[in-house]
Amino acid sequence: MTKVIISGGGTGGHIYPAIAIANALKEINPAIEILFVGAEGKMEMEKVPKAGYQIIGLPIAGINRSNLLANLSFPRKLIASLSEARSIIKDFKPDVAVGVGGYASGPLLLAASMMGVPYLIQEQNSYAGVTNKLLAKKAKKICVAYPRMDTFFDAEKIKMTGNPVRKDILEVKSKRDEALKHFGLQTDKKTVLVIGGSQGARTINESIDAGLTNLVGAGYQVVWQTGKLYIDRAKTTASVFKGQVYVSDFIYEMDLAYAVADVVVSRAGALSVSELCLAAKPSILVPLPTAAEDHQTMNAMSLVNNDAAILVKDIAARESLVKATIDLLQDASKQEVLSKNIHQLAKPEAAKEIASEVLKLIGKNK
């Protein structure tokens, strides 16, 4: 029996690639036993069981950069998490471990290296995170989604695979009619999809809120994912636009959301960028400026430099985001160029390639 531990989480950008890797492993070998390890209280503790996998939570937390006093308990949580990770590995006896970034991957992969379990790292961003940079020294393989990652990692360990995403996003073109019906939208209007990541994006939400009348007034309709903190305000604003604006704090049917979208407004997290490439959607990216090492801006620029997306800086979004969105909606030729160029950057077999690399580490790639 082949056994694999997959660790990491904290945001959808870590969780969904992890689930995609697990699904790809199961496709190669349905008998594989997979255990997830996440962080207590984080969204993976809900999302992973919904995907059909077992998960154990560690008491680990991230470093709080804005409140240093909040980090006083970090050493205790790290030691406790490392001890628990060792126990998990001892009980589960994995053949290999996979880290996708996020709090939990640190102690789990550290314990794996101490106990002789080979591990693979999957780095989603164009700028490597602190945890992955530290763990890379003992990693057997590092799967990446962007070029020039040898700046951070040993070039001999790197495998360019792209980021794994949900398979249903590969076939969105055929789902437009279903999507219009699902979101209760009109068939004769172009649609803007607004997504701020799994937890929402304050700047994007406030920008859309302020300009929603202009968007609808220009003849367009909106699917707006707000995150939990903004949903009540967004529903109030959207209530006067029945049948023209769909609002939700979280959209599970992202394949339908992409299917209905003519233009997408999004943050530039690694998962979002990878999904946009596969869905081939003309996109306006608003990178989160407080992301570690400003990696979202770097993710966005990898598209912008290939004329595959439009960049609106967070600081300028409240003034210019809605105007830029309307301008793009009115420019069919620009939409076509962006769609063509972004699709050329897609890596549709990423999950399968990463799963193959995982199995190679234990000599069971069949």
mmCIF file of C-alpha atoms in Angstrom:
data_model
loop_
_atom_site.group_PDB
_atom_site.id
_atom_site.type_symbol
_atom_site.label_atom_id
_atom_site.label_comp_id
_atom_site.label_asym_id
_atom_site.label_seq_id
_atom_site.Cartn_x
_atom_site.Cartn_y
_atom_site.Cartn_z
ATOM 1 C CA MET A 1 0.000 0.000 0.000
ATOM 2 C CA THR A 2 1.463 3.340 -1.093
ATOM 3 C CA LYS A 3 0.924 6.110 1.455
ATOM 4 C CA VAL A 4 1.292 9.854 0.843
ATOM 5 C CA ILE A 5 1.016 12.797 3.262
ATOM 6 C CA ILE A 6 0.133 16.188 1.765
ATOM 7 C CA SER A 7 0.709 19.195 4.010
ATOM 8 C CA GLY A 8 -0.024 22.896 3.846
ATOM 9 C CA GLY A 9 -2.947 25.262 3.584
ATOM 10 C CA GLY A 10 -4.165 28.514 5.070
ATOM 11 C CA THR A 11 -5.727 29.834 1.859
ATOM 12 C CA GLY A 12 -7.455 28.445 -1.201
ATOM 13 C CA GLY A 13 -4.240 29.106 -3.115
ATOM 14 C CA HIS A 14 -2.582 26.306 -1.146
ATOM 15 C CA ILE A 15 -5.544 24.011 -0.538
ATOM 16 C CA TYR A 16 -6.950 23.550 -4.034
ATOM 17 C CA PRO A 17 -3.591 22.663 -5.632
ATOM 18 C CA ALA A 18 -3.099 20.130 -2.822
ATOM 19 C CA ILE A 19 -6.487 18.550 -3.541
ATOM 20 C CA ALA A 20 -5.729 18.523 -7.272
ATOM 21 C CA ILE A 21 -2.467 16.653 -6.611
ATOM 22 C CA ALA A 22 -4.317 14.151 -4.411
ATOM 23 C CA ASN A 23 -6.916 13.574 -7.117
ATOM 24 C CA ALA A 24 -4.190 13.050 -9.725
ATOM 25 C CA LEU A 25 -2.451 10.515 -7.480
ATOM 26 C CA LYS A 26 -5.741 8.643 -7.100
ATOM 27 C CA GLU A 27 -6.208 8.606 -10.869
ATOM 28 C CA ILE A 28 -2.780 7.018 -11.327
ATOM 29 C CA ASN A 29 -3.295 4.534 -8.504
ATOM 30 C CA PRO A 30 -6.753 4.352 -6.864
ATOM 31 C CA ALA A 31 -5.310 2.256 -4.028
ATOM 32 C CA ILE A 32 -3.035 5.049 -2.784
ATOM 33 C CA GLU A 33 -3.792 6.108 0.782
ATOM 34 C CA ILE A 34 -3.631 9.888 1.267
ATOM 35 C CA LEU A 35 -3.594 11.876 4.506
ATOM 36 C CA PHE A 36 -3.694 15.668 4.661
ATOM 37 C CA VAL A 37 -2.092 17.702 7.438
ATOM 38 C CA GLY A 38 -3.258 21.293 7.897
ATOM 39 C CA ALA A 39 -3.411 24.045 10.501
ATOM 40 C CA GLU A 40 -6.117 24.040 13.165
ATOM 41 C CA GLY A 41 -8.849 26.595 12.511
ATOM 42 C CA LYS A 42 -7.843 27.239 8.898
ATOM 43 C CA MET A 43 -10.042 26.699 5.869
ATOM 44 C CA GLU A 44 -8.378 23.430 4.868
ATOM 45 C CA MET A 45 -10.046 21.788 7.882
ATOM 46 C CA GLU A 46 -13.373 22.376 6.098
ATOM 47 C CA LYS A 47 -12.437 22.162 2.403
ATOM 48 C CA VAL A 48 -10.345 18.968 2.458
ATOM 49 C CA PRO A 49 -13.020 16.733 4.052
ATOM 50 C CA LYS A 50 -15.519 18.133 1.513
ATOM 51 C CA ALA A 51 -13.185 16.852 -1.194
ATOM 52 C CA GLY A 52 -13.313 13.387 0.371
ATOM 53 C CA TYR A 53 -9.966 13.239 2.198
ATOM 54 C CA GLN A 54 -8.965 12.833 5.840
ATOM 55 C CA ILE A 55 -7.111 15.729 7.463
ATOM 56 C CA ILE A 56 -5.371 16.270 10.802
ATOM 57 C CA GLY A 57 -4.812 19.798 12.112
ATOM 58 C CA LEU A 58 -1.628 21.052 13.785
ATOM 59 C CA PRO A 59 -1.637 23.907 16.347
ATOM 60 C CA ILE A 60 0.774 25.931 14.169
ATOM 61 C CA ALA A 61 0.237 29.582 13.241
ATOM 62 C CA GLY A 62 2.035 31.984 10.940
ATOM 63 C CA ILE A 63 4.318 34.857 11.882
ATOM 64 C CA ASN A 64 2.351 38.052 12.533
ATOM 65 C CA ARG A 65 4.345 40.786 10.790
ATOM 66 C CA SER A 66 2.125 43.652 11.949
ATOM 67 C CA ASN A 67 1.991 42.750 15.663
ATOM 68 C CA LEU A 68 5.259 41.324 16.949
ATOM 69 C CA LEU A 69 3.839 40.679 20.427
ATOM 70 C CA ALA A 70 1.365 38.259 18.882
ATOM 71 C CA ASN A 71 4.326 36.026 18.015
ATOM 72 C CA LEU A 72 5.256 35.260 21.627
ATOM 73 C CA SER A 73 3.387 31.977 21.461
ATOM 74 C CA PHE A 74 4.946 30.965 18.131
ATOM 75 C CA PRO A 75 7.873 28.927 19.544
ATOM 76 C CA ARG A 76 5.505 26.921 21.753
ATOM 77 C CA LYS A 77 3.132 26.254 18.852
ATOM 78 C CA LEU A 78 6.016 25.262 16.573
ATOM 79 C CA ILE A 79 7.432 22.785 19.096
ATOM 80 C CA ALA A 80 3.979 21.307 19.746
ATOM 81 C CA SER A 81 3.292 21.051 16.001
ATOM 82 C CA LEU A 82 6.656 19.404 15.313
ATOM 83 C CA SER A 83 6.014 16.854 18.050
ATOM 84 C CA GLU A 84 2.538 16.123 16.706
ATOM 85 C CA ALA A 85 3.854 15.890 13.128
ATOM 86 C CA ARG A 86 6.382 13.282 14.244
ATOM 87 C CA SER A 87 3.570 11.278 15.850
ATOM 88 C CA ILE A 88 1.472 11.500 12.684
ATOM 89 C CA ILE A 89 4.353 10.246 10.543
ATOM 90 C CA LYS A 90 5.112 7.452 13.007
ATOM 91 C CA ASP A 91 1.474 6.290 12.970
ATOM 92 C CA PHE A 92 0.721 6.752 9.256
ATOM 93 C CA LYS A 93 4.122 5.577 7.950
ATOM 94 C CA PRO A 94 4.076 7.545 4.651
ATOM 95 C CA ASP A 95 6.292 6.575 1.734
ATOM 96 C CA VAL A 96 6.581 10.214 0.697
ATOM 97 C CA ALA A 97 5.402 13.671 1.770
ATOM 98 C CA VAL A 98 4.288 16.660 -0.287
ATOM 99 C CA GLY A 99 4.366 20.289 0.871
ATOM 100 C CA VAL A 100 2.259 22.911 -0.893
ATOM 101 C CA GLY A 101 3.185 25.896 1.283
ATOM 102 C CA GLY A 102 1.357 27.433 4.213
ATOM 103 C CA TYR A 103 1.780 27.066 7.964
ATOM 104 C CA ALA A 104 1.393 23.312 8.338
ATOM 105 C CA SER A 105 3.917 22.309 5.693
ATOM 106 C CA GLY A 106 6.797 23.617 7.843
ATOM 107 C CA PRO A 107 6.616 21.307 10.861
ATOM 108 C CA LEU A 108 5.349 18.348 8.829
ATOM 109 C CA LEU A 109 8.166 18.422 6.268
ATOM 110 C CA LEU A 110 10.739 19.197 8.946
ATOM 111 C CA ALA A 111 9.574 16.100 10.829
ATOM 112 C CA ALA A 112 9.650 14.117 7.568
ATOM 113 C CA SER A 113 13.288 15.072 6.922
ATOM 114 C CA MET A 114 14.231 14.105 10.492
ATOM 115 C CA MET A 115 12.538 10.721 10.077
ATOM 116 C CA GLY A 116 13.940 9.841 6.666
ATOM 117 C CA VAL A 117 10.764 10.375 4.654
ATOM 118 C CA PRO A 118 11.508 11.876 1.196
ATOM 119 C CA TYR A 119 9.491 14.941 0.287
ATOM 120 C CA LEU A 120 8.553 17.121 -2.649
ATOM 121 C CA ILE A 121 7.738 20.846 -2.510
ATOM 122 C CA GLN A 122 5.239 22.534 -4.780
ATOM 123 C CA GLU A 123 5.951 26.288 -5.020
ATOM 124 C CA GLN A 124 3.012 28.106 -6.604
ATOM 125 C CA ASN A 125 4.327 31.658 -6.813
ATOM 126 C CA SER A 126 6.937 33.463 -8.853
ATOM 127 C CA TYR A 127 8.639 34.476 -5.593
ATOM 128 C CA ALA A 128 9.327 31.595 -3.217
ATOM 129 C CA GLY A 129 7.819 31.779 0.249
ATOM 130 C CA VAL A 130 9.946 31.724 3.395
ATOM 131 C CA THR A 131 8.756 28.253 4.450
ATOM 132 C CA ASN A 132 9.557 26.681 1.093
ATOM 133 C CA LYS A 133 12.967 28.355 0.879
ATOM 134 C CA LEU A 134 13.899 26.865 4.261
ATOM 135 C CA LEU A 135 12.530 23.418 3.405
ATOM 136 C CA ALA A 136 14.094 23.290 -0.068
ATOM 137 C CA LYS A 137 17.522 22.260 1.240
ATOM 138 C CA LYS A 138 16.315 18.748 2.127
ATOM 139 C CA ALA A 139 13.652 18.419 -0.594
ATOM 140 C CA LYS A 140 14.170 15.740 -3.234
ATOM 141 C CA LYS A 141 12.196 17.625 -5.904
ATOM 142 C CA ILE A 142 10.722 21.134 -6.248
ATOM 143 C CA CYS A 143 7.857 21.660 -8.687
ATOM 144 C CA VAL A 144 7.420 25.265 -9.835
ATOM 145 C CA ALA A 145 5.098 27.314 -12.033
ATOM 146 C CA TYR A 146 7.365 30.164 -13.124
ATOM 147 C CA PRO A 147 10.747 30.459 -14.869
ATOM 148 C CA ARG A 148 13.955 31.599 -13.149
ATOM 149 C CA MET A 149 13.109 29.877 -9.854
ATOM 150 C CA ASP A 150 16.764 28.815 -9.577
ATOM 151 C CA THR A 151 17.133 32.194 -7.870
ATOM 152 C CA PHE A 152 15.636 30.490 -4.823
ATOM 153 C CA PHE A 153 16.204 26.777 -5.322
ATOM 154 C CA ASP A 154 18.867 24.325 -6.481
ATOM 155 C CA ALA A 155 18.414 24.163 -10.260
ATOM 156 C CA GLU A 156 18.957 20.384 -10.300
ATOM 157 C CA LYS A 157 15.898 19.853 -8.090
ATOM 158 C CA ILE A 158 13.527 22.065 -10.086
ATOM 159 C CA LYS A 159 10.791 20.698 -12.340
ATOM 160 C CA MET A 160 8.625 23.177 -14.283
ATOM 161 C CA THR A 161 5.104 21.790 -14.023
ATOM 162 C CA GLY A 162 2.801 24.772 -13.592
ATOM 163 C CA ASN A 163 0.208 24.970 -10.843
ATOM 164 C CA PRO A 164 -2.381 22.225 -10.446
ATOM 165 C CA VAL A 165 -6.001 23.367 -10.607
ATOM 166 C CA ARG A 166 -9.436 21.800 -10.481
ATOM 167 C CA LYS A 167 -10.132 19.678 -13.576
ATOM 168 C CA ASP A 168 -13.585 21.149 -14.157
ATOM 169 C CA ILE A 169 -11.977 24.444 -15.204
ATOM 170 C CA LEU A 170 -10.455 22.767 -18.257
ATOM 171 C CA GLU A 171 -13.821 22.626 -20.023
ATOM 172 C CA VAL A 172 -15.673 25.853 -19.271
ATOM 173 C CA LYS A 173 -16.573 26.876 -22.829
ATOM 174 C CA SER A 174 -19.392 24.351 -23.080
ATOM 175 C CA LYS A 175 -20.976 25.439 -19.795
ATOM 176 C CA ARG A 176 -22.046 29.022 -20.551
ATOM 177 C CA ASP A 177 -25.782 28.325 -20.849
ATOM 178 C CA GLU A 178 -25.733 26.283 -17.654
ATOM 179 C CA ALA A 179 -23.769 29.048 -15.924
ATOM 180 C CA LEU A 180 -26.167 31.828 -16.958
ATOM 181 C CA LYS A 181 -29.050 29.810 -15.562
ATOM 182 C CA HIS A 182 -27.155 28.967 -12.353
ATOM 183 C CA PHE A 183 -26.374 32.615 -11.582
ATOM 184 C CA GLY A 184 -29.757 33.879 -12.768
ATOM 185 C CA LEU A 185 -28.288 36.186 -15.407
ATOM 186 C CA GLN A 186 -29.441 37.437 -18.800
ATOM 187 C CA THR A 187 -28.287 35.795 -22.034
ATOM 188 C CA ASP A 188 -27.792 38.982 -24.044
ATOM 189 C CA LYS A 189 -25.348 40.840 -21.785
ATOM 190 C CA LYS A 190 -21.608 40.560 -21.232
ATOM 191 C CA THR A 191 -20.612 39.469 -17.730
ATOM 192 C CA VAL A 192 -17.840 40.551 -15.355
ATOM 193 C CA LEU A 193 -16.571 38.019 -12.827
ATOM 194 C CA VAL A 194 -15.098 39.665 -9.721
ATOM 195 C CA ILE A 195 -13.023 37.440 -7.436
ATOM 196 C CA GLY A 196 -10.704 38.467 -4.621
ATOM 197 C CA GLY A 197 -9.386 35.074 -3.624
ATOM 198 C CA SER A 198 -11.052 32.642 -1.251
ATOM 199 C CA GLN A 199 -11.293 35.238 1.518
ATOM 200 C CA GLY A 200 -12.278 38.260 -0.551
ATOM 201 C CA ALA A 201 -10.339 41.435 -1.313
ATOM 202 C CA ARG A 202 -11.216 44.698 0.423
ATOM 203 C CA THR A 203 -9.908 47.070 -2.258
ATOM 204 C CA ILE A 204 -11.590 45.204 -5.095
ATOM 205 C CA ASN A 205 -14.845 44.980 -3.139
ATOM 206 C CA GLU A 206 -14.888 48.686 -2.327
ATOM 207 C CA SER A 207 -14.024 49.589 -5.931
ATOM 208 C CA ILE A 208 -16.823 47.439 -7.376
ATOM 209 C CA ASP A 209 -19.241 48.655 -4.702
ATOM 210 C CA ALA A 210 -18.567 52.275 -5.629
ATOM 211 C CA GLY A 211 -18.783 51.653 -9.368
ATOM 212 C CA LEU A 212 -21.528 49.026 -9.605
ATOM 213 C CA THR A 213 -24.057 51.565 -10.887
ATOM 214 C CA ASN A 214 -21.644 52.520 -13.681
ATOM 215 C CA LEU A 215 -21.040 48.875 -14.648
ATOM 216 C CA VAL A 216 -24.713 47.973 -14.780
ATOM 217 C CA GLY A 217 -25.580 51.306 -16.366
ATOM 218 C CA ALA A 218 -23.125 50.581 -19.179
ATOM 219 C CA GLY A 219 -25.111 47.442 -19.984
ATOM 220 C CA TYR A 220 -23.116 44.768 -18.180
ATOM 221 C CA GLN A 221 -23.911 42.192 -15.491
ATOM 222 C CA VAL A 222 -21.738 41.007 -12.599
ATOM 223 C CA VAL A 223 -20.887 37.838 -10.689
ATOM 224 C CA TRP A 224 -19.244 39.093 -7.495
ATOM 225 C CA GLN A 225 -17.471 36.923 -4.921
ATOM 226 C CA THR A 226 -16.929 39.074 -1.854
ATOM 227 C CA GLY A 227 -15.568 36.924 0.969
ATOM 228 C CA LYS A 228 -17.351 36.769 4.330
ATOM 229 C CA LEU A 229 -16.400 40.227 5.623
ATOM 230 C CA TYR A 230 -18.020 42.183 2.793
ATOM 231 C CA ILE A 231 -21.036 40.092 1.867
ATOM 232 C CA ASP A 232 -23.694 42.028 3.807
ATOM 233 C CA ARG A 233 -22.675 45.399 2.391
ATOM 234 C CA ALA A 234 -22.404 43.974 -1.125
ATOM 235 C CA LYS A 235 -25.878 42.432 -0.923
ATOM 236 C CA THR A 236 -27.305 45.801 0.106
ATOM 237 C CA THR A 237 -25.629 47.564 -2.825
ATOM 238 C CA ALA A 238 -26.644 44.855 -5.291
ATOM 239 C CA SER A 239 -30.248 44.593 -4.111
ATOM 240 C CA VAL A 240 -31.409 47.273 -6.571
ATOM 241 C CA PHE A 241 -29.944 45.367 -9.525
ATOM 242 C CA LYS A 242 -32.023 42.185 -9.455
ATOM 243 C CA GLY A 243 -31.179 39.804 -12.281
ATOM 244 C CA GLN A 244 -28.067 41.804 -13.147
ATOM 245 C CA VAL A 245 -25.735 41.218 -10.182
ATOM 246 C CA TYR A 246 -25.087 37.886 -8.465
ATOM 247 C CA VAL A 247 -23.378 38.218 -5.069
ATOM 248 C CA SER A 248 -21.898 35.473 -2.902
ATOM 249 C CA ASP A 249 -19.298 35.317 -0.160
ATOM 250 C CA PHE A 250 -17.824 32.159 -1.717
ATOM 251 C CA ILE A 251 -18.404 30.453 -5.070
ATOM 252 C CA TYR A 252 -17.917 26.690 -5.085
ATOM 253 C CA GLU A 253 -18.902 26.353 -8.771
ATOM 254 C CA MET A 254 -15.875 28.191 -10.136
ATOM 255 C CA ASP A 255 -16.105 26.326 -13.434
ATOM 256 C CA LEU A 256 -19.501 27.971 -13.983
ATOM 257 C CA ALA A 257 -18.170 31.341 -12.817
ATOM 258 C CA TYR A 258 -15.426 31.232 -15.444
ATOM 259 C CA ALA A 259 -17.850 29.896 -18.049
ATOM 260 C CA VAL A 260 -20.127 32.914 -17.674
ATOM 261 C CA ALA A 261 -17.329 35.504 -17.578
ATOM 262 C CA ASP A 262 -16.382 37.684 -20.533
ATOM 263 C CA VAL A 263 -13.891 39.623 -18.382
ATOM 264 C CA VAL A 264 -12.444 38.739 -14.971
ATOM 265 C CA VAL A 265 -11.293 41.099 -12.214
ATOM 266 C CA SER A 266 -9.065 39.281 -9.755
ATOM 267 C CA ARG A 267 -6.232 39.353 -7.279
ATOM 268 C CA ALA A 268 -3.026 37.766 -8.581
ATOM 269 C CA GLY A 269 -2.599 34.801 -6.293
ATOM 270 C CA ALA A 270 -0.882 31.833 -7.900
ATOM 271 C CA LEU A 271 -4.021 29.695 -8.063
ATOM 272 C CA SER A 272 -6.108 32.489 -9.581
ATOM 273 C CA VAL A 273 -3.479 33.193 -12.236
ATOM 274 C CA SER A 274 -3.231 29.502 -13.155
ATOM 275 C CA GLU A 275 -7.005 29.152 -13.409
ATOM 276 C CA LEU A 276 -7.275 32.257 -15.574
ATOM 277 C CA CYS A 277 -4.652 30.826 -17.930
ATOM 278 C CA LEU A 278 -6.576 27.571 -18.295
ATOM 279 C CA ALA A 279 -9.940 29.297 -18.664
ATOM 280 C CA ALA A 280 -8.357 31.723 -21.185
ATOM 281 C CA LYS A 281 -10.188 34.731 -19.763
ATOM 282 C CA PRO A 282 -9.332 38.395 -20.481
ATOM 283 C CA SER A 283 -8.315 39.597 -17.041
ATOM 284 C CA ILE A 284 -7.619 42.692 -14.984
ATOM 285 C CA LEU A 285 -5.330 41.846 -12.078
ATOM 286 C CA VAL A 286 -5.156 43.852 -8.845
ATOM 287 C CA PRO A 287 -2.236 42.371 -6.865
ATOM 288 C CA LEU A 288 -2.423 42.353 -3.069
ATOM 289 C CA PRO A 289 0.404 44.753 -2.105
ATOM 290 C CA THR A 290 0.876 43.240 1.355
ATOM 291 C CA ALA A 291 1.495 39.707 0.062
ATOM 292 C CA ALA A 292 4.863 38.341 1.198
ATOM 293 C CA GLU A 293 7.721 39.815 -0.847
ATOM 294 C CA ASP A 294 5.018 41.398 -3.066
ATOM 295 C CA HIS A 295 4.785 38.071 -4.903
ATOM 296 C CA GLN A 296 1.322 38.840 -6.307
ATOM 297 C CA THR A 297 2.719 41.761 -8.288
ATOM 298 C CA MET A 298 5.410 39.456 -9.659
ATOM 299 C CA ASN A 299 2.774 36.862 -10.560
ATOM 300 C CA ALA A 300 0.764 39.538 -12.354
ATOM 301 C CA MET A 301 3.759 40.934 -14.212
ATOM 302 C CA SER A 302 4.558 37.488 -15.627
ATOM 303 C CA LEU A 303 1.265 37.852 -17.520
ATOM 304 C CA VAL A 304 1.394 41.594 -18.202
ATOM 305 C CA ASN A 305 4.854 41.265 -19.774
ATOM 306 C CA ASN A 306 3.376 38.765 -22.234
ATOM 307 C CA ASP A 307 0.388 41.002 -23.062
ATOM 308 C CA ALA A 308 -1.763 38.393 -21.333
ATOM 309 C CA ALA A 309 -3.443 40.553 -18.664
ATOM 310 C CA ILE A 310 -3.986 44.152 -17.564
ATOM 311 C CA LEU A 311 -2.564 45.435 -14.269
ATOM 312 C CA VAL A 312 -4.340 47.894 -11.987
ATOM 313 C CA LYS A 313 -2.389 48.722 -8.846
ATOM 314 C CA ASP A 314 -4.214 48.330 -5.555
ATOM 315 C CA ILE A 315 -3.595 51.969 -4.628
ATOM 316 C CA ALA A 316 -5.252 53.126 -7.872
ATOM 317 C CA ALA A 317 -8.121 50.651 -7.940
ATOM 318 C CA ARG A 318 -10.801 52.760 -6.261
ATOM 319 C CA GLU A 319 -10.377 55.425 -8.943
ATOM 320 C CA SER A 320 -9.591 53.391 -12.049
ATOM 321 C CA LEU A 321 -10.662 49.730 -11.701
ATOM 322 C CA VAL A 322 -14.270 50.057 -12.860
ATOM 323 C CA LYS A 323 -13.288 52.343 -15.754
ATOM 324 C CA ALA A 324 -10.582 49.889 -16.850
ATOM 325 C CA THR A 325 -13.137 47.066 -16.674
ATOM 326 C CA ILE A 326 -15.681 48.915 -18.828
ATOM 327 C CA ASP A 327 -12.952 49.884 -21.294
ATOM 328 C CA LEU A 328 -11.940 46.238 -21.683
ATOM 329 C CA LEU A 329 -15.543 45.071 -22.010
ATOM 330 C CA GLN A 330 -15.979 47.540 -24.866
ATOM 331 C CA ASP A 331 -12.774 46.457 -26.659
ATOM 332 C CA ALA A 332 -13.409 43.088 -28.338
ATOM 333 C CA SER A 333 -10.021 43.022 -30.083
ATOM 334 C CA LYS A 334 -8.144 43.561 -26.807
ATOM 335 C CA GLN A 335 -10.193 40.785 -25.193
ATOM 336 C CA GLU A 336 -9.216 38.460 -28.015
ATOM 337 C CA VAL A 337 -5.495 39.267 -27.678
ATOM 338 C CA LEU A 338 -5.505 38.797 -23.902
ATOM 339 C CA SER A 339 -7.458 35.552 -24.145
ATOM 340 C CA LYS A 340 -5.101 34.101 -26.769
ATOM 341 C CA ASN A 341 -1.927 35.121 -24.925
ATOM 342 C CA ILE A 342 -3.014 34.012 -21.445
ATOM 343 C CA HIS A 343 -4.060 30.605 -22.747
ATOM 344 C CA GLN A 344 -0.565 30.054 -24.172
ATOM 345 C CA LEU A 345 0.746 30.194 -20.582
ATOM 346 C CA ALA A 346 -1.583 27.442 -19.331
ATOM 347 C CA LYS A 347 -0.253 24.145 -17.933
ATOM 348 C CA PRO A 348 -3.248 21.784 -18.074
ATOM 349 C CA GLU A 349 -1.306 18.661 -17.040
ATOM 350 C CA ALA A 350 0.306 20.198 -13.930
ATOM 351 C CA ALA A 351 -1.415 17.991 -11.341
ATOM 352 C CA LYS A 352 -0.626 14.821 -13.288
ATOM 353 C CA GLU A 353 3.037 15.821 -13.721
ATOM 354 C CA ILE A 354 3.438 16.607 -10.021
ATOM 355 C CA ALA A 355 1.764 13.336 -9.020
ATOM 356 C CA SER A 356 4.186 11.504 -11.311
ATOM 357 C CA GLU A 357 7.144 13.225 -9.648
ATOM 358 C CA VAL A 358 5.787 12.284 -6.214
ATOM 359 C CA LEU A 359 5.622 8.617 -7.166
ATOM 360 C CA LYS A 360 9.079 8.681 -8.711
ATOM 361 C CA LEU A 361 10.466 9.511 -5.278
ATOM 362 C CA ILE A 362 9.360 6.114 -4.019
ATOM 363 C CA GLY A 363 10.002 4.219 -7.247
ATOM 364 C CA LYS A 364 6.324 3.466 -7.782
ATOM 365 C CA ASN A 365 5.552 5.580 -10.816
ATOM 366 C CA LYS A 366 3.629 3.248 -13.107
#
